[in-house]
Amino acid sequence: VGTVYVGSRVATVNADMTLGPITLTADSELDTGDNGPLTVGGITGSGFRLTLDSGSTPGAGTMSLDSADNVSVLTVRDAGGPVTLGGPVGAGTPGTVTIENSQEGVTFNGTVDATTLTIVDSQGPVQFNGAVGSGTAGDIAVTDSQAGVVFGGPVTANNVTLTDTTDGRTVAFQGDLTVGTGLTVSGTAADLYNVSITGSSNSIPGATTFNNR
């Protein structure tokens, strides 16, 4: 399969978009409207930004991405259906990885390396099956995760900040957790979410605050 070169916004109107391996030549966006499925092969970012958008209609607009290498900012935005990222994300020169407004969940099956990993307003569960931060220990922020987040593999980070997950839901670190600077769990008296740290070897030498109460 040949390589597709992308250097701008590529869009369909509520229709499928299927692309093989991609090399970015400028900041780009792949957009399938309000409910079109989006399937992309491995991405070589060359230091550029990439936004993926498959709409916000619940149950529609599935998204699949093989891998992402050397993307300065990778944003998965408005995914109505399940999102699967199969291979490594952030290999090479890692940048910022942001998950926004995922309706039915996001699954990372490979490693994830990012200077900043942010999960914002995810209505479906977010699952990391591979190591996070094994190559680059960046900052991890989870804000308003409505169905919980599971880090199934080891996590290495500079800072971890958890802010307001839905009551009764859990942010779970199932593998070893290593935080270089600090872990902050924010909340108020009304924020009754859970944080689970069950790795066999965990290290947080800096300031640690739990306010999920």
Coordinates of C-alpha atoms in Angstrom, one line a residue:
V1 CA 0.0 0.0 0.0
G2 CA 1.4 3.4 -1.0
T3 CA 1.8 6.4 1.4
V4 CA -0.8 9.2 1.5
Y5 CA 0.6 12.7 2.0
V6 CA -1.7 15.0 3.9
G7 CA -1.1 18.7 4.5
S8 CA -4.5 20.3 5.2
R9 CA -8.1 19.4 6.2
V10 CA -9.6 16.3 4.5
A11 CA -13.3 15.8 5.0
T12 CA -16.3 13.7 4.0
V13 CA -20.0 14.5 4.6
N14 CA -21.1 11.8 7.0
A15 CA -19.4 9.1 4.9
D16 CA -16.6 6.6 5.5
M17 CA -12.9 7.6 5.1
T18 CA -10.3 4.9 4.8
L19 CA -6.7 5.7 4.4
G20 CA -3.5 3.7 4.4
P21 CA -0.2 5.0 5.8
I22 CA 0.0 8.8 6.1
T23 CA 2.8 11.3 6.1
L24 CA 1.9 14.8 7.2
T25 CA 3.3 17.7 5.3
A26 CA 1.6 20.4 7.4
D27 CA -0.9 20.6 10.3
S28 CA -3.9 18.5 9.2
E29 CA -7.4 17.4 10.1
L30 CA -9.3 14.2 9.0
D31 CA -13.1 14.8 9.5
T32 CA -15.9 12.5 8.5
G33 CA -18.8 14.8 9.4
D34 CA -21.3 13.8 12.1
N35 CA -21.3 10.0 11.8
G36 CA -18.8 8.7 9.2
P37 CA -16.4 5.9 10.2
L38 CA -12.7 6.9 10.0
T39 CA -9.9 4.3 9.5
V40 CA -6.3 5.4 9.2
G41 CA -3.0 3.4 8.8
G42 CA 0.2 4.4 10.5
I43 CA 0.9 8.1 10.7
T44 CA 4.3 9.8 10.4
G45 CA 3.8 13.3 11.8
S46 CA 7.1 15.0 10.8
G47 CA 6.5 17.3 13.7
F48 CA 3.0 18.5 12.6
R49 CA -0.4 18.5 14.3
L50 CA -3.2 16.0 13.5
T51 CA -6.9 16.2 14.5
L52 CA -9.2 13.2 14.0
D53 CA -12.9 13.8 14.1
S54 CA -15.6 11.2 13.3
G55 CA -18.6 13.1 14.7
S56 CA -20.6 13.1 17.9
T57 CA -23.5 10.9 17.1
P58 CA -23.6 8.1 19.7
G59 CA -23.0 4.7 18.2
A60 CA -21.8 6.1 14.9
G61 CA -18.5 7.4 13.6
T62 CA -16.2 4.6 14.7
M63 CA -12.5 5.4 14.6
S64 CA -9.4 3.2 14.0
L65 CA -5.8 4.3 13.9
D66 CA -2.8 1.9 13.5
S67 CA 0.0 4.1 15.0
A68 CA 1.2 7.7 15.2
D69 CA 4.9 8.6 15.1
N70 CA 6.4 12.1 15.6
V71 CA 3.1 14.0 15.7
S72 CA 3.5 17.2 17.6
V73 CA -0.2 17.3 18.7
L74 CA -2.6 14.3 18.2
T75 CA -6.2 15.1 19.0
V76 CA -9.0 12.6 18.9
R77 CA -12.1 14.8 18.9
D78 CA -15.8 14.1 18.7
A79 CA -15.8 10.3 18.3
G80 CA -19.4 9.0 18.3
G81 CA -18.4 5.3 18.1
P82 CA -15.6 3.3 19.7
V83 CA -12.0 4.4 19.1
T84 CA -9.2 2.0 18.7
L85 CA -5.5 2.9 18.5
G86 CA -3.7 -0.3 17.6
G87 CA 0.0 0.4 17.7
P88 CA 2.4 2.7 19.4
V89 CA 1.4 6.4 19.8
G90 CA 4.2 8.9 20.3
A91 CA 7.1 6.9 19.2
G92 CA 10.0 8.8 17.7
T93 CA 9.5 12.4 18.9
P94 CA 6.5 12.4 21.2
G95 CA 4.2 15.4 21.5
T96 CA 0.8 16.1 23.0
V97 CA -2.0 13.5 22.9
T98 CA -5.5 14.6 23.7
I99 CA -8.8 12.6 23.8
E100 CA -11.9 14.8 23.7
N101 CA -15.6 14.0 23.8
S102 CA -15.4 10.3 23.2
Q103 CA -19.0 8.9 23.3
E104 CA -18.3 5.1 23.5
G105 CA -14.8 4.8 24.7
V106 CA -11.1 4.8 23.6
T107 CA -8.8 1.8 23.6
F108 CA -5.0 2.1 23.2
N109 CA -3.5 -1.3 22.5
G110 CA 0.1 -0.1 22.0
T111 CA 2.5 2.0 24.0
V112 CA 1.8 5.7 24.5
D113 CA 4.5 8.3 24.9
A114 CA 3.6 12.0 25.2
T115 CA 5.0 15.1 26.8
T116 CA 1.3 15.7 27.8
L117 CA -1.5 13.1 27.8
T118 CA -4.9 14.6 28.4
I119 CA -8.3 13.0 28.6
V120 CA -11.2 15.5 28.6
D121 CA -14.9 14.9 28.8
S122 CA -14.8 11.3 27.8
Q123 CA -18.3 9.8 28.1
G124 CA -17.1 6.2 27.4
P125 CA -14.4 4.3 29.2
V126 CA -10.7 4.9 28.3
Q127 CA -8.4 1.8 28.4
F128 CA -4.6 1.8 28.0
N129 CA -3.4 -1.8 27.4
G130 CA 0.3 -1.0 26.9
A131 CA 2.9 0.9 28.8
V132 CA 2.4 4.7 29.1
G133 CA 5.5 6.9 29.4
S134 CA 8.1 4.2 29.1
G135 CA 10.0 6.3 26.5
T136 CA 9.0 9.8 27.6
A137 CA 7.7 10.5 31.1
G138 CA 5.4 13.4 30.5
D139 CA 2.4 14.9 32.3
I140 CA -0.9 13.0 32.5
A141 CA -4.2 14.8 33.1
V142 CA -7.7 13.3 33.4
T143 CA -10.6 15.8 33.5
D144 CA -14.2 14.8 33.8
S145 CA -13.9 11.2 32.8
Q146 CA -17.5 10.0 32.9
A147 CA -16.9 6.2 32.6
G148 CA -13.5 5.8 34.2
V149 CA -10.0 5.2 33.0
V150 CA -7.9 2.0 33.2
F151 CA -4.1 2.0 32.8
G152 CA -3.6 -1.7 32.3
G153 CA 0.2 -1.5 31.9
P154 CA 3.0 0.3 33.7
V155 CA 2.8 4.1 33.8
T156 CA 5.7 6.5 34.1
A157 CA 4.9 10.2 34.4
N158 CA 6.3 13.5 35.6
N159 CA 3.0 14.7 37.1
V160 CA -0.4 13.0 37.3
T161 CA -3.5 15.2 37.8
L162 CA -7.0 13.7 38.2
T163 CA -9.9 16.1 38.2
D164 CA -13.6 15.1 38.7
T165 CA -14.6 11.7 37.4
T166 CA -18.2 10.6 37.7
D167 CA -19.3 9.4 41.1
G168 CA -18.6 5.7 41.6
R169 CA -16.3 5.5 38.6
T170 CA -12.6 4.6 38.9
V171 CA -9.3 5.8 37.6
A172 CA -7.3 2.6 37.9
F173 CA -3.5 2.1 37.7
Q174 CA -3.2 -1.7 37.4
G175 CA 0.4 -1.8 36.4
D176 CA 3.4 -0.2 38.2
L177 CA 3.0 3.5 38.7
T178 CA 6.1 5.7 38.8
V179 CA 5.5 9.5 39.2
G180 CA 8.6 11.8 39.3
T181 CA 7.1 14.9 40.7
G182 CA 3.6 14.5 42.2
L183 CA 0.1 13.0 42.1
T184 CA -2.9 15.3 42.6
V185 CA -6.4 14.0 42.9
S186 CA -8.8 17.0 42.9
G187 CA -12.4 17.2 44.0
T188 CA -14.9 18.6 46.4
A189 CA -17.3 17.0 48.9
A190 CA -19.6 16.1 46.0
D191 CA -16.9 14.3 43.9
L192 CA -17.1 10.6 45.0
Y193 CA -15.0 8.9 42.4
N194 CA -12.4 6.2 43.0
V195 CA -8.6 6.0 42.4
S196 CA -7.1 2.5 42.4
I197 CA -3.3 1.9 42.5
T198 CA -2.6 -1.9 42.4
G199 CA 0.7 -2.3 40.7
S200 CA 3.3 -4.5 42.4
S201 CA 5.9 -1.7 42.6
N202 CA 4.8 2.0 42.8
S203 CA 6.8 5.2 43.4
I204 CA 5.5 8.7 44.0
P205 CA 8.4 10.6 45.7
G206 CA 6.8 14.1 45.4
A207 CA 3.7 15.7 46.9
T208 CA 0.6 13.5 46.8
T209 CA -2.9 14.7 47.4
F210 CA -6.2 12.8 47.4
N211 CA -9.3 15.0 47.5
N212 CA -11.8 12.6 45.9
R213 CA -14.2 12.6 48.8

